[in-house]
Short mmCIF file of C-alpha atoms in Angstrom, two decimals:
data_model
loop_
_atom_site.label_atom_id
_atom_site.label_comp_id
_atom_site.label_asym_id
_atom_site.label_seq_id
_atom_site.Cartn_x
_atom_site.Cartn_y
_atom_site.Cartn_z
CA UNK A 20 0.08 0.16 0.14
CA UNK A 21 1.24 3.43 -0.60
CA UNK A 22 0.53 6.35 1.73
CA UNK A 23 0.38 8.72 -1.39
CA UNK A 24 -2.97 10.69 -2.08
CA UNK A 25 -4.85 9.16 -4.88
CA UNK A 26 -4.55 10.48 -8.09
CA UNK A 27 -1.18 12.23 -7.33
CA UNK A 28 2.36 11.55 -7.64
CA UNK A 29 4.82 11.64 -4.66
CA UNK A 30 6.27 8.46 -5.15
CA UNK A 31 9.52 9.80 -3.93
CA UNK A 32 10.13 12.78 -2.08
CA UNK A 33 12.35 14.42 -4.50
CA UNK A 34 9.69 16.17 -6.57
CA UNK A 35 9.89 13.69 -9.53
CA UNK A 36 6.43 13.17 -11.26
CA UNK A 37 4.72 10.07 -10.99
CA UNK A 38 1.32 9.20 -11.88
CA UNK A 39 0.75 12.99 -13.46
CA UNK A 40 3.42 12.17 -15.85
CA UNK A 41 0.84 10.80 -18.59
CA UNK A 42 -1.39 13.83 -18.49
CA UNK A 43 -0.55 16.69 -20.86
CA UNK A 44 -1.32 20.17 -19.33
CA UNK A 45 -3.80 22.11 -21.15
CA UNK A 46 -4.26 25.38 -19.09
CA UNK A 47 -3.39 27.03 -15.95
CA UNK A 48 -5.97 28.46 -13.22
CA UNK A 49 -6.78 32.02 -13.87
CA UNK A 50 -7.19 32.73 -10.25
CA UNK A 51 -3.75 30.98 -9.00
CA UNK A 52 -1.83 30.12 -12.03
CA UNK A 53 -1.42 26.37 -10.91
CA UNK A 54 -1.26 23.83 -13.62
CA UNK A 55 -4.64 22.23 -14.53
CA UNK A 56 -6.15 19.92 -17.07
CA UNK A 57 -9.02 20.14 -19.66
CA UNK A 58 -11.25 17.49 -17.77
CA UNK A 59 -11.04 19.31 -14.42
CA UNK A 60 -13.97 21.54 -13.18
CA UNK A 61 -12.18 23.06 -10.21
CA UNK A 62 -8.46 23.87 -9.32
CA UNK A 63 -7.07 21.57 -6.83
CA UNK A 64 -4.87 24.15 -5.60
CA UNK A 65 -7.20 27.05 -4.86
CA UNK A 66 -10.82 25.67 -5.41
CA UNK A 67 -11.65 28.30 -8.13
CA UNK A 68 -14.30 27.11 -10.67
CA UNK A 69 -12.17 26.81 -14.21
CA UNK A 70 -15.26 27.65 -16.43
CA UNK A 71 -15.59 30.94 -14.68
CA UNK A 72 -12.48 32.71 -15.67
CA UNK A 73 -10.55 35.17 -13.55
CA UNK A 74 -11.90 36.09 -10.10
CA UNK A 75 -12.54 39.64 -9.05
CA UNK A 76 -10.64 38.83 -5.90
CA UNK A 77 -9.47 35.29 -4.82
CA UNK A 78 -9.33 34.72 -1.11
CA UNK A 79 -5.97 33.05 0.14
CA UNK A 80 -5.44 30.62 3.16
CA UNK A 81 -2.13 32.19 4.51
CA UNK A 82 -2.43 32.99 8.07
CA UNK A 83 -5.58 31.02 8.40
CA UNK A 84 -4.76 29.27 11.75
CA UNK A 85 -7.60 27.85 13.50
CA UNK A 86 -8.37 25.54 16.68
CA UNK A 87 -7.81 21.95 16.21
CA UNK A 88 -11.18 19.97 16.01
CA UNK A 89 -11.90 16.19 15.82
CA UNK A 90 -14.72 16.44 13.41
CA UNK A 91 -13.91 16.79 9.71
CA UNK A 92 -15.22 20.14 8.53
CA UNK A 93 -17.83 19.02 6.05
CA UNK A 94 -19.55 17.45 9.11
CA UNK A 95 -19.29 20.00 11.70
CA UNK A 96 -22.84 21.14 13.16
CA UNK A 97 -24.28 24.55 12.49
CA UNK A 98 -24.58 26.56 9.30
CA UNK A 99 -21.49 27.12 6.97
CA UNK A 100 -20.06 30.50 7.14
CA UNK A 101 -20.17 32.86 4.19
CA UNK A 102 -17.56 32.19 1.40
CA UNK A 103 -14.89 34.55 1.96
CA UNK A 104 -14.54 34.92 -2.25
CA UNK A 105 -18.00 36.12 -2.91
CA UNK A 106 -20.14 36.18 0.39
CA UNK A 107 -22.39 33.31 -0.67
CA UNK A 108 -23.85 30.69 1.88
CA UNK A 109 -24.48 27.99 -0.65
CA UNK A 110 -21.65 25.72 0.40
CA UNK A 111 -21.95 21.95 -1.10
CA UNK A 112 -20.88 18.92 0.75
CA UNK A 113 -17.51 18.80 -0.66
CA UNK A 114 -16.70 22.42 0.78
CA UNK A 115 -17.17 24.38 -2.36
CA UNK A 116 -19.01 27.53 -2.77
CA UNK A 117 -21.85 26.95 -5.28
CA UNK A 118 -21.80 30.56 -6.34
CA UNK A 119 -18.13 31.01 -7.33
CA UNK A 120 -16.71 27.75 -6.98
CA UNK A 121 -14.05 28.64 -4.09
CA UNK A 122 -12.90 26.12 -1.99
CA UNK A 123 -13.52 27.03 1.50
CA UNK A 124 -11.10 27.01 4.18
CA UNK A 125 -11.24 24.12 6.52
CA UNK A 126 -10.24 23.57 9.95
CA UNK A 127 -7.52 21.34 9.03
CA UNK A 128 -6.01 23.37 6.54
CA UNK A 129 -3.45 24.77 8.89
CA UNK A 130 -3.43 23.80 12.48
CA UNK A 131 -1.10 25.17 15.24
CA UNK A 132 -1.01 23.88 18.79
CA UNK A 133 1.01 25.39 21.78
CA UNK A 134 1.25 23.28 24.92
CA UNK A 135 1.76 25.40 28.08
CA UNK A 136 3.40 24.31 31.28
CA UNK A 137 1.23 23.48 34.15
CA UNK A 138 2.49 26.23 36.53
CA UNK A 139 2.85 29.77 36.31
CA UNK A 140 0.46 32.80 36.11
CA UNK A 141 -2.05 33.14 33.47
CA UNK A 142 -0.42 33.86 29.99
CA UNK A 143 3.09 33.61 31.62
CA UNK A 144 3.33 29.68 31.59
CA UNK A 145 6.30 28.53 29.31
CA UNK A 146 5.57 26.61 26.24
CA UNK A 147 6.71 22.86 26.82
CA UNK A 148 5.75 21.64 23.44
CA UNK A 149 3.98 22.69 20.01
CA UNK A 150 2.76 21.50 16.84
CA UNK A 151 1.78 22.27 13.35
CA UNK A 152 -0.05 20.80 10.58
CA UNK A 153 -0.51 22.00 7.01
CA UNK A 154 -2.30 20.72 3.88
CA UNK A 155 0.79 21.79 1.64
CA UNK A 156 0.62 23.28 -1.76
CA UNK A 157 -0.81 20.71 -3.82
CA UNK A 158 -3.82 18.80 -2.15
CA UNK A 159 -7.27 20.01 -1.43
CA UNK A 160 -7.31 18.77 2.07
CA UNK A 161 -5.24 17.88 5.10
CA UNK A 162 -5.00 14.04 5.73
CA UNK A 163 -2.53 14.39 8.55
CA UNK A 164 -3.83 14.80 11.98
CA UNK A 165 -1.80 15.97 15.12
CA UNK A 166 -2.59 15.17 18.74
CA UNK A 167 -0.47 16.76 21.78
CA UNK A 168 -0.97 16.76 25.51
CA UNK A 169 0.71 16.79 28.85
CA UNK A 170 0.58 13.65 31.15
CA UNK A 171 1.60 13.77 34.87
CA UNK A 172 5.20 13.51 34.21
CA UNK A 173 6.05 14.54 30.66
CA UNK A 174 4.47 15.09 27.19
CA UNK A 175 2.86 12.94 24.68
CA UNK A 176 2.39 13.55 20.91
CA UNK A 177 0.98 11.43 18.19
CA UNK A 178 1.31 12.07 14.37
CA UNK A 179 -0.77 10.20 11.83
CA UNK A 180 -0.85 10.42 7.88
CA UNK A 181 -3.84 9.22 5.95
CA UNK A 182 -3.11 6.72 3.38
CA UNK A 183 -4.27 8.56 0.37
CA UNK A 184 -4.95 5.32 -1.84
CA UNK A 185 -7.58 4.54 0.93
CA UNK A 186 -11.17 5.71 1.34
CA UNK A 187 -11.59 8.87 3.83
CA UNK A 188 -7.89 8.91 4.83
CA UNK A 189 -8.32 12.16 6.63
CA UNK A 190 -11.00 10.33 9.01
CA UNK A 191 -8.51 7.45 9.68
CA UNK A 192 -5.69 9.89 10.68
CA UNK A 193 -7.99 12.01 12.91
CA UNK A 194 -9.13 8.67 14.73
CA UNK A 195 -5.77 7.27 15.25
CA UNK A 196 -4.41 10.40 16.69
CA UNK A 197 -7.08 11.21 18.95
CA UNK A 198 -7.62 7.55 20.07
CA UNK A 199 -3.98 6.86 20.42
CA UNK A 200 -3.13 10.06 22.52
CA UNK A 201 -6.13 9.51 24.87
CA UNK A 202 -5.11 6.08 25.51
CA UNK A 203 -1.65 7.09 25.93
CA UNK A 204 -2.08 9.68 28.33
CA UNK A 205 -4.62 7.83 30.44
CA UNK A 206 -2.09 4.78 30.58
CA UNK A 207 0.72 6.86 31.63
CA UNK A 208 -1.20 8.75 34.39
CA UNK A 209 -2.28 5.25 35.81
CA UNK A 210 1.49 4.59 36.08
CA UNK A 211 1.92 2.09 33.34
CA UNK A 212 5.38 1.49 31.91
CA UNK A 213 6.09 4.06 29.08
CA UNK A 214 6.64 1.09 26.55
CA UNK A 215 3.65 -0.79 27.46
CA UNK A 216 1.54 2.32 27.39
CA UNK A 217 2.84 3.31 23.79
CA UNK A 218 2.25 -0.33 22.56
CA UNK A 219 -1.27 -0.50 23.85
CA UNK A 220 -2.20 3.05 22.53
CA UNK A 221 -1.04 2.15 19.16
CA UNK A 222 -3.38 -0.89 19.28
CA UNK A 223 -6.06 0.97 20.48
CA UNK A 224 -5.76 3.41 17.67
CA UNK A 225 -5.44 0.55 15.12
CA UNK A 226 -8.93 -0.81 16.38
CA UNK A 227 -10.41 2.73 16.03
CA UNK A 228 -9.20 3.02 12.37
CA UNK A 229 -10.42 -0.71 11.69
CA UNK A 230 -13.66 0.36 13.09
CA UNK A 231 -14.37 2.91 10.42
CA UNK A 232 -14.62 0.47 7.83
CA UNK A 233 -18.04 -0.11 6.30
CA UNK A 234 -17.15 -3.12 3.93
CA UNK A 235 -13.90 -4.75 2.56
CA UNK A 236 -13.68 -2.13 -0.17
CA UNK A 237 -14.19 0.66 2.24
CA UNK A 238 -11.16 0.77 4.71
CA UNK A 239 -9.69 4.11 5.67
CA UNK A 240 -6.15 3.72 6.57
CA UNK A 241 -3.22 5.66 8.08
CA UNK A 242 0.17 5.65 9.42
CA UNK A 243 1.01 6.21 13.15
CA UNK A 244 3.94 7.52 15.37
CA UNK A 245 3.94 8.40 19.00
CA UNK A 246 6.43 10.11 21.22
CA UNK A 247 6.48 10.23 25.06
CA UNK A 248 8.88 12.06 27.44
CA UNK A 249 8.79 10.71 30.81
CA UNK A 250 11.35 11.40 33.40
CA UNK A 251 14.91 10.91 31.91
CA UNK A 252 13.58 8.80 29.13
CA UNK A 253 11.80 9.15 25.55
CA UNK A 254 9.80 6.42 24.07
CA UNK A 255 8.73 6.00 20.61
CA UNK A 256 6.12 4.02 18.85
CA UNK A 257 5.15 3.53 15.19
CA UNK A 258 3.35 1.77 12.49
CA UNK A 259 4.23 2.84 8.61
CA UNK A 260 6.69 5.56 7.71
CA UNK A 261 5.98 8.66 9.90
CA UNK A 262 9.03 9.22 11.79
CA UNK A 263 10.55 10.37 15.02
CA UNK A 264 14.02 12.19 15.45
CA UNK A 265 16.26 13.37 18.30
CA UNK A 266 18.08 16.56 17.38
CA UNK A 267 20.98 17.48 19.72
CA UNK A 268 20.82 20.94 21.05
CA UNK A 269 24.44 21.22 19.67
CA UNK A 270 23.70 20.18 16.42
CA UNK A 271 25.85 17.16 16.41
CA UNK A 272 25.44 14.24 14.12
CA UNK A 273 28.03 11.63 13.68
CA UNK A 274 28.55 9.13 10.89
CA UNK A 275 25.28 7.00 10.06
CA UNK A 276 22.96 9.32 11.91
CA UNK A 277 20.09 8.16 10.32
CA UNK A 278 20.65 4.42 11.29
CA UNK A 279 17.81 3.47 13.36
CA UNK A 280 16.78 0.91 16.09
CA UNK A 281 14.15 -0.74 14.14
CA UNK A 282 14.39 -4.60 13.21
CA UNK A 283 15.75 -6.24 10.23
CA UNK A 284 12.92 -7.84 8.29
CA UNK A 285 13.83 -11.40 9.21
CA UNK A 286 13.45 -10.28 13.03
CA UNK A 287 9.93 -9.41 12.63
CA UNK A 288 7.95 -12.38 13.89
CA UNK A 289 4.60 -10.61 14.87
CA UNK A 290 5.84 -9.40 18.22
CA UNK A 291 6.43 -5.67 19.21
CA UNK A 292 9.80 -4.61 18.98
CA UNK A 293 11.45 -2.92 22.08
CA UNK A 294 15.13 -1.77 22.32
CA UNK A 295 14.87 -2.36 26.33
CA UNK A 296 18.35 -1.07 26.66
CA UNK A 297 17.56 2.50 26.99
CA UNK A 298 20.31 3.33 24.35
CA UNK A 299 21.90 6.99 25.02
CA UNK A 300 20.92 9.68 22.70
CA UNK A 301 24.12 12.02 22.01
CA UNK A 302 24.05 13.36 18.29
CA UNK A 303 21.16 13.77 16.24
CA UNK A 304 19.54 10.88 14.65
CA UNK A 305 16.45 9.04 13.47
CA UNK A 306 14.66 7.17 16.06
CA UNK A 307 12.19 5.08 13.68
CA UNK A 308 12.54 2.63 10.91
CA UNK A 309 10.27 2.96 8.07
CA UNK A 310 7.80 0.33 7.45
CA UNK A 311 8.40 0.77 3.51
CA UNK A 312 9.48 -1.06 0.67
CA UNK A 313 12.69 0.98 0.29
CA UNK A 314 13.43 0.35 4.14
CA UNK A 315 12.99 -3.50 3.33
CA UNK A 316 15.23 -3.72 0.36
CA UNK A 317 17.90 -1.81 1.99
CA UNK A 318 17.80 -3.97 5.16
CA UNK A 319 17.67 -7.17 2.79
CA UNK A 320 20.81 -5.75 1.02
CA UNK A 321 19.21 -5.74 -2.24
CA UNK A 322 19.81 -1.96 -2.93
CA UNK A 323 21.82 0.95 -1.54
CA UNK A 324 19.51 3.37 0.31
CA UNK A 325 20.07 5.89 -2.66
CA UNK A 326 19.01 3.13 -5.06
CA UNK A 327 15.86 2.25 -3.05
CA UNK A 328 14.65 6.00 -2.66
CA UNK A 329 15.01 6.47 -6.51
CA UNK A 330 12.71 3.64 -7.11
CA UNK A 331 9.10 4.14 -7.90
CA UNK A 332 8.08 1.79 -5.17
CA UNK A 333 10.37 3.79 -2.50
CA UNK A 334 7.37 5.02 -0.64
CA UNK A 335 5.08 1.93 -0.65
CA UNK A 336 4.29 1.27 3.04
CA UNK A 337 4.39 -2.27 4.54
CA UNK A 338 2.50 -1.66 7.71
CA UNK A 339 -0.30 0.55 8.57
CA UNK A 340 -3.74 1.00 10.51
CA UNK A 341 -6.77 -0.04 8.79
CA UNK A 342 -9.38 -3.02 8.64
CA UNK A 343 -7.05 -4.00 5.80
CA UNK A 344 -3.94 -4.16 7.73
CA UNK A 345 -3.81 -7.82 9.04
CA UNK A 346 -2.19 -8.19 12.48
CA UNK A 347 -0.79 -5.00 13.58
CA UNK A 348 2.55 -5.06 15.33
CA UNK A 349 3.53 -1.66 17.00
CA UNK A 350 7.46 -0.89 16.91
CA UNK A 351 8.50 0.53 20.30
CA UNK A 352 11.70 1.95 21.48
CA UNK A 353 13.07 3.76 24.49
CA UNK A 354 16.28 6.15 24.79
CA UNK A 355 17.81 8.20 27.35
CA UNK A 356 18.96 11.71 26.18
CA UNK A 357 22.50 12.33 26.91
CA UNK A 358 22.07 16.14 27.08
CA UNK A 359 19.54 18.95 26.03
CA UNK A 360 17.78 18.55 22.50
CA UNK A 361 14.57 18.29 20.68
CA UNK A 362 12.23 15.43 20.10
CA UNK A 363 10.80 15.74 16.61
CA UNK A 364 7.88 13.79 15.39
CA UNK A 365 6.67 14.38 11.76
CA UNK A 366 4.86 12.87 8.63
CA UNK A 367 6.71 12.44 5.44
CA UNK A 368 5.48 15.72 4.15
CA UNK A 369 8.47 17.00 6.15
CA UNK A 370 11.03 14.24 5.97
CA UNK A 371 10.69 13.62 2.20
CA UNK A 372 12.33 16.99 1.92
CA UNK A 373 15.00 16.91 4.72
CA UNK A 374 15.37 13.06 5.59
CA UNK A 375 18.57 13.50 7.43
CA UNK A 376 18.38 14.27 11.15
CA UNK A 377 21.54 16.65 10.67
CA UNK A 378 19.53 18.72 8.07
CA UNK A 379 16.44 18.96 10.41
CA UNK A 380 18.56 20.03 13.29
CA UNK A 381 20.35 22.79 10.92
CA UNK A 382 16.89 24.14 10.02
CA UNK A 383 16.15 24.73 13.91
CA UNK A 384 19.56 26.25 14.74
CA UNK A 385 19.28 29.08 17.19
CA UNK A 386 21.22 32.41 17.28
CA UNK A 387 23.93 32.18 14.87
CA UNK A 388 21.85 30.34 12.27
CA UNK A 389 18.81 32.19 10.98
CA UNK A 390 18.43 34.17 14.28
CA UNK A 391 15.43 32.33 15.49
CA UNK A 392 15.69 31.45 19.32
CA UNK A 393 15.35 27.85 18.81
CA UNK A 394 13.10 25.12 19.82
CA UNK A 395 13.80 25.31 23.51
CA UNK A 396 12.79 28.80 23.86
CA UNK A 397 9.99 28.86 20.96
CA UNK A 398 8.40 25.36 20.07
CA UNK A 399 5.91 26.93 17.95
CA UNK A 400 8.44 28.95 16.21
CA UNK A 401 10.46 25.77 15.53
CA UNK A 402 7.16 23.90 14.18
CA UNK A 403 6.41 26.73 11.89
CA UNK A 404 9.88 27.09 10.61
CA UNK A 405 9.88 23.24 9.73
CA UNK A 406 6.31 23.66 8.18
CA UNK A 407 7.46 26.77 6.13
CA UNK A 408 10.87 25.02 4.86
CA UNK A 409 8.65 21.99 3.67
CA UNK A 410 6.27 24.49 1.75
CA UNK A 411 9.31 26.46 0.39
CA UNK A 412 11.00 23.11 -0.71
CA UNK A 413 7.50 22.40 -2.83
CA UNK A 414 4.86 21.52 -0.29
CA UNK A 415 3.68 18.47 -2.33
CA UNK A 416 2.14 16.63 0.55
CA UNK A 417 0.53 17.33 3.96
CA UNK A 418 3.01 18.46 6.47
CA UNK A 419 2.72 17.91 9.99
CA UNK A 420 5.41 18.27 12.98
CA UNK A 421 5.18 17.97 16.62
CA UNK A 422 8.25 19.48 18.62
CA UNK A 423 9.00 18.82 22.08
CA UNK A 424 12.15 20.36 23.65
CA UNK A 425 13.98 18.16 26.17
CA UNK A 426 14.32 18.77 29.19
CA UNK A 427 11.03 20.57 29.16
CA UNK A 428 11.18 24.20 29.64
CA UNK A 429 8.39 23.94 32.20
CA UNK A 430 10.06 21.08 34.16
CA UNK A 431 8.74 17.66 34.63
CA UNK A 432 5.97 18.38 36.81
CA UNK A 433 2.58 20.07 36.21
CA UNK A 434 -0.19 18.87 34.02
CA UNK A 435 -2.09 21.10 31.56
CA UNK A 436 -5.70 21.79 32.67
CA UNK A 437 -7.00 22.86 29.40
CA UNK A 438 -8.95 20.28 27.78
CA UNK A 439 -8.42 21.88 24.31
CA UNK A 440 -4.92 22.83 23.48
CA UNK A 441 -4.11 26.55 23.05
CA UNK A 442 -4.17 27.76 19.37
CA UNK A 443 -2.84 30.70 17.92
CA UNK A 444 -3.94 33.29 15.13
CA UNK A 445 -0.52 34.24 13.98
CA UNK A 446 0.20 34.10 10.27
CA UNK A 447 2.80 31.52 8.79
#
């Protein structure tokens, strides 16, 4: 199964065309200039009805940061807001204005979450983690999902990427992220071991996604990755090719910095995988091993990493959540940071462009790099930076990141009391 969006390319993260290659471009959208094709009615980039000619004024989505919601926008209760393009109120079930054809902004187009520490005066609490999710430049909806929360002794984050070749991938990713995070926090707060909590949360998320299927041909699917900080350790769990990274504060990255702790294919026998030895984290490195065709071929020794990544099957995933996934076996690994750094959790919309941990660390360099304060001082700024760099690199997929500084700027104690994370309204 591929986690790419149906009808799109993205067979590699290099921008090489895939499924669209056989289509000859006929025209450009008169509203935004994106390449469109003769048989298309709406522009996939901005939603403009192509037969209408240039709009008087096209409404952009820059700066449209909204509170994260669990329900897809097309199903939220209440009447639709007026179209920002023409003011019309007739919005169809797919989110397009029936008057001017503009695709309406959805709550998941661009989401930002800040998680404040549990102590300190109102408005003065340091931000201990943050995340951002964006639909990117190519697709009409965001099929990634992000969930972020505090537990009694640290932070928990889940990122899920809907499998675009499945049905309702946006619902799958939302169910996985929400269910996984809730289960993770509940088990951690009950005192359960972090690895056991991570494993059970992933399996509960898998059951929630499988429960969305209405028939064998209707099986929403997604990938899943979680990260937990607890005391002196970090624990990650994953199924699919969404990733977790350790980014050392000093920017160090040794040889083989992307070597991950995941198992060789012949070691996977249906049992969950655990490091069990609390490997120390020093230099920046990737913490997860993709469940993908490329990773399998490299582990088998059949192809080099460069050869595998250049292959059209590179991003075909070999494990996922969904009714058609078979037995789900979460990978689980625990590490002990040897110094300060950042725990980064992301979808392939980011790592397709910046797969090496050293490159990601360089993007978040503090003063002396791009002048930004760095993730420890500004986790949301770091998340925005990563999303912006992926958009600047092409934004060919949905982009989701969670940034967790280690050690936490707010200390290890103190639970956030808000049931809904704080969201911001700042432009990207």
